[in-house]
PDB file of C-alpha atoms and ligand atoms in Angstrom:
ATOM      1  CA  MET I   7      -2.792 -14.288  24.409  1.00 90.00           C
ATOM      2  CA  THR I   8      -2.290 -12.156  21.239  1.00 96.00           C
ATOM      3  CA  LYS I   9       0.664  -9.904  21.514  1.00 97.00           C
ATOM      4  CA  ILE I  10       1.231  -6.842  19.738  1.00 98.00           C
ATOM      5  CA  ILE I  11       4.226  -4.459  19.157  1.00 98.00           C
ATOM      6  CA  ALA I  12       3.740  -0.737  18.131  1.00 98.00           C
ATOM      7  CA  LEU I  13       6.213   1.187  17.132  1.00 98.00           C
ATOM      8  CA  ASN I  14       6.107   5.003  17.150  1.00 99.00           C
ATOM      9  CA  GLY I  15       8.208   6.477  14.411  1.00 98.00           C
ATOM     10  CA  SER I  16       8.019   9.955  15.115  1.00 98.00           C
ATOM     11  CA  PRO I  17      10.880  11.950  16.999  1.00 98.00           C
ATOM     12  CA  ARG I  18       8.698  13.026  18.738  1.00 98.00           C
ATOM     13  CA  ARG I  19       6.964  10.940  22.262  1.00 98.00           C
ATOM     14  CA  THR I  20       3.480  12.811  22.682  1.00 98.00           C
ATOM     15  CA  TRP I  21       2.605  14.039  19.568  1.00 98.00           C
ATOM     16  CA  ASN I  22       0.201  13.223  16.302  1.00 98.00           C
ATOM     17  CA  THR I  23       2.086  10.061  15.643  1.00 99.00           C
ATOM     18  CA  ALA I  24       2.764   8.795  18.936  1.00 98.00           C
ATOM     19  CA  GLN I  25      -0.885   9.308  19.841  1.00 98.00           C
ATOM     20  CA  MET I  26      -2.456   7.620  16.862  1.00 98.00           C
ATOM     21  CA  VAL I  27      -0.384   4.213  17.787  1.00 98.00           C
ATOM     22  CA  GLU I  28      -1.712   4.647  21.466  1.00 98.00           C
ATOM     23  CA  ALA I  29      -4.881   5.012  20.715  1.00 98.00           C
ATOM     24  CA  ALA I  30      -4.399   1.507  18.789  1.00 98.00           C
ATOM     25  CA  VAL I  31      -2.905   0.207  21.838  1.00 98.00           C
ATOM     26  CA  ARG I  32      -5.673   0.949  23.509  1.00 98.00           C
ATOM     27  CA  GLY I  33      -8.093  -0.605  21.493  1.00 98.00           C
ATOM     28  CA  ALA I  34      -5.783  -3.852  21.182  1.00 98.00           C
ATOM     29  CA  ALA I  35      -5.510  -3.879  24.763  1.00 98.00           C
ATOM     30  CA  ASP I  36      -9.390  -3.552  25.435  1.00 97.00           C
ATOM     31  CA  ALA I  37      -9.925  -6.131  23.143  1.00 97.00           C
ATOM     32  CA  GLY I  38      -7.422  -8.414  25.040  1.00 96.00           C
ATOM     33  CA  ALA I  39      -4.617  -7.858  23.521  1.00 98.00           C
ATOM     34  CA  GLU I  40      -0.671  -7.871  25.311  1.00 98.00           C
ATOM     35  CA  CYS I  41       0.919  -5.033  23.775  1.00 98.00           C
ATOM     36  CA  GLU I  42       4.054  -3.104  23.882  1.00 98.00           C
ATOM     37  CA  LEU I  43       4.407   0.786  22.713  1.00 98.00           C
ATOM     38  CA  ILE I  44       8.111   1.458  21.409  1.00 98.00           C
ATOM     39  CA  HIS I  45       9.260   5.069  20.520  1.00 98.00           C
ATOM     40  CA  LEU I  46      11.908   3.906  17.573  1.00 98.00           C
ATOM     41  CA  THR I  47      13.385   7.412  18.504  1.00 98.00           C
ATOM     42  CA  ASP I  48      15.187   5.773  22.096  1.00 98.00           C
ATOM     43  CA  LEU I  49      16.699   3.355  19.927  1.00 98.00           C
ATOM     44  CA  LYS I  50      20.156   3.718  18.036  1.00 98.00           C
ATOM     45  CA  TYR I  51      20.081   1.459  14.703  1.00 98.00           C
ATOM     46  CA  THR I  52      20.675   1.386  11.033  1.00 98.00           C
ATOM     47  CA  GLY I  53      19.178   0.420   8.254  1.00 98.00           C
ATOM     48  CA  CYS I  54      19.952  -2.643   5.844  1.00 98.00           C
ATOM     49  CA  MET I  55      23.976  -2.383   5.832  1.00 98.00           C
ATOM     50  CA  SER I  56      24.111  -5.159   2.597  1.00 98.00           C
ATOM     51  CA  CYS I  57      25.771  -7.964   4.370  1.00 98.00           C
ATOM     52  CA  PHE I  58      23.703 -10.477   3.129  1.00 98.00           C
ATOM     53  CA  GLY I  59      24.111 -12.495   6.291  1.00 98.00           C
ATOM     54  CA  CYS I  60      20.262 -12.916   6.254  1.00 98.00           C
ATOM     55  CA  LYS I  61      20.911 -14.515   2.995  1.00 98.00           C
ATOM     56  CA  ARG I  62      24.270 -16.886   3.773  1.00 98.00           C
ATOM     57  CA  LEU I  63      23.114 -20.239   2.645  1.00 97.00           C
ATOM     58  CA  GLY I  64      23.659 -22.506   6.213  1.00 97.00           C
ATOM     59  CA  GLY I  65      24.556 -18.883   8.212  1.00 97.00           C
ATOM     60  CA  LYS I  66      23.633 -18.708  11.576  1.00 97.00           C
ATOM     61  CA  SER I  67      21.728 -15.449  10.867  1.00 98.00           C
ATOM     62  CA  PHE I  68      19.952 -16.672   7.760  1.00 98.00           C
ATOM     63  CA  GLY I  69      16.270 -15.269   7.561  1.00 97.00           C
ATOM     64  CA  ARG I  70      17.112 -12.965  10.234  1.00 98.00           C
ATOM     65  CA  CYS I  71      18.707  -9.449  10.076  1.00 98.00           C
ATOM     66  CA  ALA I  72      22.793 -10.406  11.855  1.00 98.00           C
ATOM     67  CA  LEU I  73      22.919  -6.738  12.081  1.00 98.00           C
ATOM     68  CA  ARG I  74      23.537  -5.825  16.166  1.00 98.00           C
ATOM     69  CA  ASP I  75      22.390  -2.766  17.466  1.00 98.00           C
ATOM     70  CA  ASP I  76      19.224  -1.041  19.715  1.00 98.00           C
ATOM     71  CA  LEU I  77      16.618  -2.789  16.710  1.00 98.00           C
ATOM     72  CA  THR I  78      18.045  -6.414  17.243  1.00 98.00           C
ATOM     73  CA  GLU I  79      15.230  -7.277  20.104  1.00 98.00           C
ATOM     74  CA  VAL I  80      12.764  -5.191  18.267  1.00 98.00           C
ATOM     75  CA  LEU I  81      13.342  -6.795  14.820  1.00 98.00           C
ATOM     76  CA  GLU I  82      12.421 -10.610  17.147  1.00 98.00           C
ATOM     77  CA  LYS I  83       9.523  -9.152  18.409  1.00 98.00           C
ATOM     78  CA  VAL I  84       7.811  -7.935  15.420  1.00 98.00           C
ATOM     79  CA  LEU I  85       8.605 -11.393  13.504  1.00 98.00           C
ATOM     80  CA  THR I  86       7.120 -13.500  16.665  1.00 97.00           C
ATOM     81  CA  ALA I  87       4.179 -11.372  17.349  1.00 98.00           C
ATOM     82  CA  ASP I  88       1.148 -11.669  16.474  1.00 97.00           C
ATOM     83  CA  GLY I  89       0.627  -8.271  14.979  1.00 98.00           C
ATOM     84  CA  VAL I  90       2.196  -4.974  14.477  1.00 98.00           C
ATOM     85  CA  ILE I  91       1.593  -1.726  14.677  1.00 98.00           C
ATOM     86  CA  ILE I  92       4.150   1.138  12.925  1.00 99.00           C
ATOM     87  CA  GLY I  93       3.166   4.828  12.984  1.00 98.00           C
ATOM     88  CA  ALA I  94       4.840   7.095  10.887  1.00 98.00           C
ATOM     89  CA  PRO I  95       4.719  11.025   9.969  1.00 98.00           C
ATOM     90  CA  ILE I  96       5.516  11.850   6.533  1.00 98.00           C
ATOM     91  CA  TYR I  97       8.826  13.895   5.761  1.00 98.00           C
ATOM     92  CA  PHE I  98       9.803  15.320   2.913  1.00 98.00           C
ATOM     93  CA  GLY I  99       7.063  12.918   0.710  1.00 97.00           C
ATOM     94  CA  ASP I 100       8.854   9.820   2.631  1.00 98.00           C
ATOM     95  CA  VAL I 101       8.872   8.447   5.831  1.00 98.00           C
ATOM     96  CA  THR I 102      10.746   9.345   8.771  1.00 98.00           C
ATOM     97  CA  GLY I 103      14.196   8.052   7.952  1.00 98.00           C
ATOM     98  CA  MET I 104      14.197   5.851  11.362  1.00 98.00           C
ATOM     99  CA  VAL I 105      11.190   3.770   9.916  1.00 98.00           C
ATOM    100  CA  ARG I 106      12.666   3.562   6.565  1.00 98.00           C
ATOM    101  CA  ASN I 107      15.555   2.341   8.161  1.00 98.00           C
ATOM    102  CA  LEU I 108      13.061  -0.280  10.103  1.00 98.00           C
ATOM    103  CA  PHE I 109      11.194  -1.436   6.834  1.00 98.00           C
ATOM    104  CA  GLU I 110      14.764  -2.565   5.471  1.00 98.00           C
ATOM    105  CA  ARG I 111      15.817  -4.225   8.615  1.00 98.00           C
ATOM    106  CA  ILE I 112      12.296  -6.062   8.364  1.00 98.00           C
ATOM    107  CA  TRP I 113      11.813  -6.821   4.766  1.00 98.00           C
ATOM    108  CA  VAL I 114      15.168  -7.441   3.331  1.00 98.00           C
ATOM    109  CA  PRO I 115      15.889 -10.932   5.645  1.00 98.00           C
ATOM    110  CA  GLY I 116      12.503 -11.788   4.576  1.00 98.00           C
ATOM    111  CA  LEU I 117      13.174 -11.461   0.633  1.00 97.00           C
ATOM    112  CA  LEU I 118      15.138 -14.655  -0.546  1.00 97.00           C
ATOM    113  CA  TYR I 119      15.360 -13.811  -4.045  1.00 96.00           C
ATOM    114  CA  SER I 120      13.897 -17.307  -5.027  1.00 96.00           C
ATOM    115  CA  LYS I 121      12.605 -18.010  -8.462  1.00 96.00           C
ATOM    116  CA  ASP I 122       9.215 -19.472  -6.786  1.00 96.00           C
ATOM    117  CA  GLY I 123       8.491 -15.868  -4.918  1.00 94.00           C
ATOM    118  CA  SER I 124       9.102 -18.057  -1.509  1.00 97.00           C
ATOM    119  CA  ILE I 125      10.192 -15.584   1.777  1.00 98.00           C
ATOM    120  CA  ALA I 126      12.175 -16.675   4.934  1.00 97.00           C
ATOM    121  CA  TYR I 127       9.413 -15.582   7.295  1.00 98.00           C
ATOM    122  CA  THR I 128       7.217 -18.195   8.532  1.00 96.00           C
ATOM    123  CA  LYS I 129       4.946 -16.754  10.455  1.00 97.00           C
ATOM    124  CA  ARG I 130       2.715 -14.532   9.300  1.00 97.00           C
ATOM    125  CA  VAL I 131       2.497 -11.152  11.397  1.00 98.00           C
ATOM    126  CA  LYS I 132      -0.870  -8.719  11.144  1.00 97.00           C
ATOM    127  CA  THR I 133       0.968  -5.327  10.058  1.00 98.00           C
ATOM    128  CA  ALA I 134      -1.069  -2.098  10.383  1.00 98.00           C
ATOM    129  CA  LEU I 135       0.673   1.140   9.367  1.00 98.00           C
ATOM    130  CA  ILE I 136      -0.552   4.842  10.791  1.00 98.00           C
ATOM    131  CA  TYR I 137       0.543   7.876   8.881  1.00 98.00           C
ATOM    132  CA  THR I 138       0.412  10.981   9.903  1.00 98.00           C
ATOM    133  CA  MET I 139       1.092  14.156   7.440  1.00 98.00           C
ATOM    134  CA  ASN I 140       0.171  18.056   6.688  1.00 97.00           C
ATOM    135  CA  CYS I 141      -1.409  16.994   3.718  1.00 95.00           C
ATOM    136  CA  PRO I 142      -4.928  17.801   3.489  1.00 94.00           C
ATOM    137  CA  ASP I 143      -5.252  14.641   1.020  1.00 94.00           C
ATOM    138  CA  GLU I 144      -3.551  10.709   1.909  1.00 93.00           C
ATOM    139  CA  ASN I 145      -4.202  10.210  -1.982  1.00 95.00           C
ATOM    140  CA  PHE I 146      -1.185  12.786  -2.097  1.00 96.00           C
ATOM    141  CA  TYR I 147       0.916   9.381  -1.134  1.00 98.00           C
ATOM    142  CA  LYS I 148      -1.249   6.853  -2.131  1.00 97.00           C
ATOM    143  CA  ASP I 149       1.484   4.913  -4.397  1.00 98.00           C
ATOM    144  CA  LEU I 150       4.299   5.506  -1.427  1.00 98.00           C
ATOM    145  CA  ILE I 151       1.367   3.756   0.801  1.00 98.00           C
ATOM    146  CA  GLY I 152       0.067   1.194  -1.112  1.00 98.00           C
ATOM    147  CA  SER I 153       4.053   0.243  -2.067  1.00 98.00           C
ATOM    148  CA  HIS I 154       4.975  -0.380   1.830  1.00 98.00           C
ATOM    149  CA  LYS I 155       1.289  -2.339   1.707  1.00 98.00           C
ATOM    150  CA  ALA I 156       2.482  -4.564  -0.916  1.00 98.00           C
ATOM    151  CA  THR I 157       5.471  -5.490   0.910  1.00 98.00           C
ATOM    152  CA  PHE I 158       4.134  -5.819   4.035  1.00 98.00           C
ATOM    153  CA  GLU I 159       1.654  -8.071   2.653  1.00 98.00           C
ATOM    154  CA  ARG I 160       4.283 -10.124   0.663  1.00 98.00           C
ATOM    155  CA  LEU I 161       6.464 -10.529   3.608  1.00 98.00           C
ATOM    156  CA  VAL I 162       5.111 -10.088   6.786  1.00 98.00           C
ATOM    157  CA  GLY I 163       1.287 -10.839   6.419  1.00 98.00           C
ATOM    158  CA  GLU I 164      -2.280  -9.200   6.045  1.00 97.00           C
ATOM    159  CA  THR I 165      -2.105  -5.229   6.605  1.00 98.00           C
ATOM    160  CA  GLU I 166      -4.319  -2.374   6.888  1.00 98.00           C
ATOM    161  CA  THR I 167      -3.557   1.228   6.609  1.00 98.00           C
ATOM    162  CA  LEU I 168      -4.950   4.518   8.355  1.00 98.00           C
ATOM    163  CA  CYS I 169      -3.720   7.660   8.118  1.00 98.00           C
ATOM    164  CA  ALA I 170      -4.392  11.113   9.826  1.00 98.00           C
ATOM    165  CA  VAL I 171      -3.948  14.457   7.602  1.00 98.00           C
ATOM    166  CA  GLU I 172      -3.081  18.271   8.352  1.00 98.00           C
ATOM    167  CA  THR I 173      -2.177  17.628  11.859  1.00 98.00           C
ATOM    168  CA  TRP I 174      -1.809  20.334  14.310  1.00 98.00           C
ATOM    169  CA  GLN I 175       2.057  20.195  13.949  1.00 97.00           C
ATOM    170  CA  PHE I 176       3.250  23.385  16.467  1.00 96.00           C
ATOM    171  CA  ASP I 177       2.175  23.714  19.960  1.00 94.00           C
ATOM    172  CA  ASP I 178       1.440  28.064  18.861  1.00 96.00           C
ATOM    173  CA  TYR I 179       1.853  28.536  15.226  1.00 97.00           C
ATOM    174  CA  SER I 180       2.150  32.327  15.797  1.00 95.00           C
ATOM    175  CA  LYS I 181       6.069  31.098  17.226  1.00 97.00           C
ATOM    176  CA  TYR I 182       7.081  29.727  13.835  1.00 97.00           C
ATOM    177  CA  ALA I 183       7.229  30.526  10.563  1.00 96.00           C
ATOM    178  CA  SER I 184       4.275  29.292   8.936  1.00 95.00           C
ATOM    179  CA  THR I 185       2.408  31.582   7.102  1.00 95.00           C
ATOM    180  CA  MET I 186       0.924  28.873   4.620  1.00 94.00           C
ATOM    181  CA  PHE I 187      -1.362  27.194   7.296  1.00 95.00           C
ATOM    182  CA  ASP I 188      -5.084  28.665   7.918  1.00 95.00           C
ATOM    183  CA  VAL I 189      -4.283  28.194  11.596  1.00 97.00           C
ATOM    184  CA  GLU I 190      -7.475  28.309  12.880  1.00 97.00           C
ATOM    185  CA  ALA I 191      -8.873  25.679  10.128  1.00 96.00           C
ATOM    186  CA  ARG I 192      -6.206  23.749  11.446  1.00 96.00           C
ATOM    187  CA  ARG I 193      -7.558  24.059  14.941  1.00 97.00           C
ATOM    188  CA  LYS I 194     -10.932  23.485  14.456  1.00 97.00           C
ATOM    189  CA  ARG I 195      -9.188  20.221  11.888  1.00 97.00           C
ATOM    190  CA  HIS I 196      -7.406  19.473  15.248  1.00 98.00           C
ATOM    191  CA  GLU I 197     -10.331  19.821  17.477  1.00 98.00           C
ATOM    192  CA  GLU I 198     -13.511  17.978  15.756  1.00 98.00           C
ATOM    193  CA  VAL I 199     -11.739  15.398  13.489  1.00 98.00           C
ATOM    194  CA  PHE I 200      -8.405  14.106  14.755  1.00 98.00           C
ATOM    195  CA  PRO I 201     -10.577  12.720  17.968  1.00 98.00           C
ATOM    196  CA  GLN I 202     -12.347  10.523  14.858  1.00 98.00           C
ATOM    197  CA  ASP I 203      -9.000   9.532  14.049  1.00 98.00           C
ATOM    198  CA  LEU I 204      -8.010   8.642  16.976  1.00 98.00           C
ATOM    199  CA  GLN I 205     -10.844   6.581  17.425  1.00 98.00           C
ATOM    200  CA  LYS I 206     -10.658   5.111  13.869  1.00 98.00           C
ATOM    201  CA  ALA I 207      -6.825   4.040  15.443  1.00 98.00           C
ATOM    202  CA  PHE I 208      -8.524   2.456  18.255  1.00 98.00           C
ATOM    203  CA  GLU I 209     -11.057   0.352  16.335  1.00 98.00           C
ATOM    204  CA  LEU I 210      -7.689  -0.513  13.980  1.00 98.00           C
ATOM    205  CA  GLY I 211      -6.255  -1.810  17.148  1.00 98.00           C
ATOM    206  CA  ARG I 212      -9.066  -3.710  18.147  1.00 97.00           C
ATOM    207  CA  ARG I 213      -9.583  -5.339  14.689  1.00 96.00           C
ATOM    208  CA  MET I 214      -5.438  -6.612  14.732  1.00 94.00           C
ATOM    209  CA  ALA I 215      -6.164  -8.047  18.500  1.00 95.00           C
ATOM    210  CA  GLY I 216      -9.067 -10.548  16.520  1.00 88.00           C
ATOM    211  CA  SER I 217     -12.074  -8.330  17.546  1.00 64.00           C
ATOM    212  CA  ASP I 218     -14.576  -7.335  15.080  1.00 52.00           C
ATOM    213  CA  ALA I 219     -16.233  -5.135  17.330  1.00 45.00           C
ATOM    214  CA  GLU I 220     -16.562  -1.690  16.774  1.00 42.00           C
TER     215      GLU I 220
HETATM  216  C1  FMN D 323      11.122  17.371   8.732  1.00 89.55           C
HETATM  217  C2  FMN D 323       9.372  17.325   8.427  1.00 89.55           C
HETATM  218  C3  FMN D 323       8.992  17.044   6.892  1.00 89.55           C
HETATM  219  C4  FMN D 323       7.618  17.135   6.782  1.00 89.55           C
HETATM  220  N1  FMN D 323       7.138  16.920   5.393  1.00 89.55           N
HETATM  221  C5  FMN D 323       6.289  16.790   5.014  1.00 89.55           C
HETATM  222  C6  FMN D 323       5.377  16.030   3.548  1.00 89.55           C
HETATM  223  O1  FMN D 323       6.653  16.309   3.143  1.00 89.55           O
HETATM  224  N2  FMN D 323       4.619  16.284   3.601  1.00 89.55           N
HETATM  225  C7  FMN D 323       3.408  16.059   4.857  1.00 89.55           C
HETATM  226  O2  FMN D 323       2.379  15.831   4.527  1.00 89.55           O
HETATM  227  N3  FMN D 323       3.922  16.606   6.055  1.00 89.55           N
HETATM  228  C8  FMN D 323       5.482  16.604   6.561  1.00 89.55           C
HETATM  229  N4  FMN D 323       5.898  17.271   7.435  1.00 89.55           N
HETATM  230  C9  FMN D 323       4.391  17.244   8.642  1.00 89.55           C
HETATM  231  C10 FMN D 323       4.230  15.817   9.472  1.00 89.55           C
HETATM  232  O3  FMN D 323       4.491  15.005   8.619  1.00 89.55           O
HETATM  233  C11 FMN D 323       2.907  16.084  10.306  1.00 89.55           C
HETATM  234  O4  FMN D 323       3.243  16.978  10.751  1.00 89.55           O
HETATM  235  C12 FMN D 323       3.226  14.764  11.235  1.00 89.55           C
HETATM  236  O5  FMN D 323       1.979  14.577  11.613  1.00 89.55           O
HETATM  237  C13 FMN D 323       3.831  14.942  12.413  1.00 89.55           C
HETATM  238  O6  FMN D 323       4.306  13.840  12.955  1.00 89.55           O
HETATM  239  P1  FMN D 323       4.059  13.806  14.730  1.00 89.55           P
HETATM  240  O7  FMN D 323       3.367  15.064  15.129  1.00 89.55           O
HETATM  241  O8  FMN D 323       4.266  12.800  15.432  1.00 89.55           O
HETATM  242  O9  FMN D 323       5.949  14.243  14.932  1.00 89.55           O
HETATM  243  C14 FMN D 323       6.875  17.379   7.569  1.00 89.55           C
HETATM  244  C15 FMN D 323       7.233  17.671   9.163  1.00 89.55           C
HETATM  245  C16 FMN D 323       8.529  17.605   9.311  1.00 89.55           C
HETATM  246  C17 FMN D 323       9.302  17.702  11.079  1.00 89.55           C
END
């Protein structure tokens, strides 16, 4: 059975990113995949510590992250799964720190600094990167997203990306410092467009599980 691991990289366990990731999981499960959803906020881990245990020739961690923390087991699940779905809110023009740390821990052990471009990972894992953001246009982050996609395609597997823009950020905008937003336009978008984003995530999940059915 196709195995898919899904990771929510927002500190919020029920908001936009989590909902997009959950929709993708529903799509994958609908297409017959076995799915596991993990909220990264529940785990304690760091980014790459530059120990180079993953590159030590003949070492016991060669090709795998040598750090031992809450991410260790998750990394093994990611690298042995058929697909990985990673949800990331944009924070100050980048992914959240917990997602960046995850990326480093996935990417660094795969990279061999080899002349011929060979990598350590032998299994290809289909990857979906789902971003959510305040910004009205995902093209604003196209370089960032393009660079993530290129790195995942080089080291991990075929990668697709999906964005939900102008997300609903507060339960009640009147209670927070947020005068830059047109709240009614946001509400409308949340009610009318976000459900379409969730549907796109569902379809992405179905594709991840190997079904092209819309
Ligand atoms: C600390 C912080 C920084 C943010 N920075 C940006 C940003 O640079 N660009 C952007 O488009 N949205 C930014 N946002 C908005 C979030 O990306 C957006 O609301 C996202 O959907 C939140 O995901 P969540 O609802 O799953 O927590 C920021 C939000 C927070 C909390």
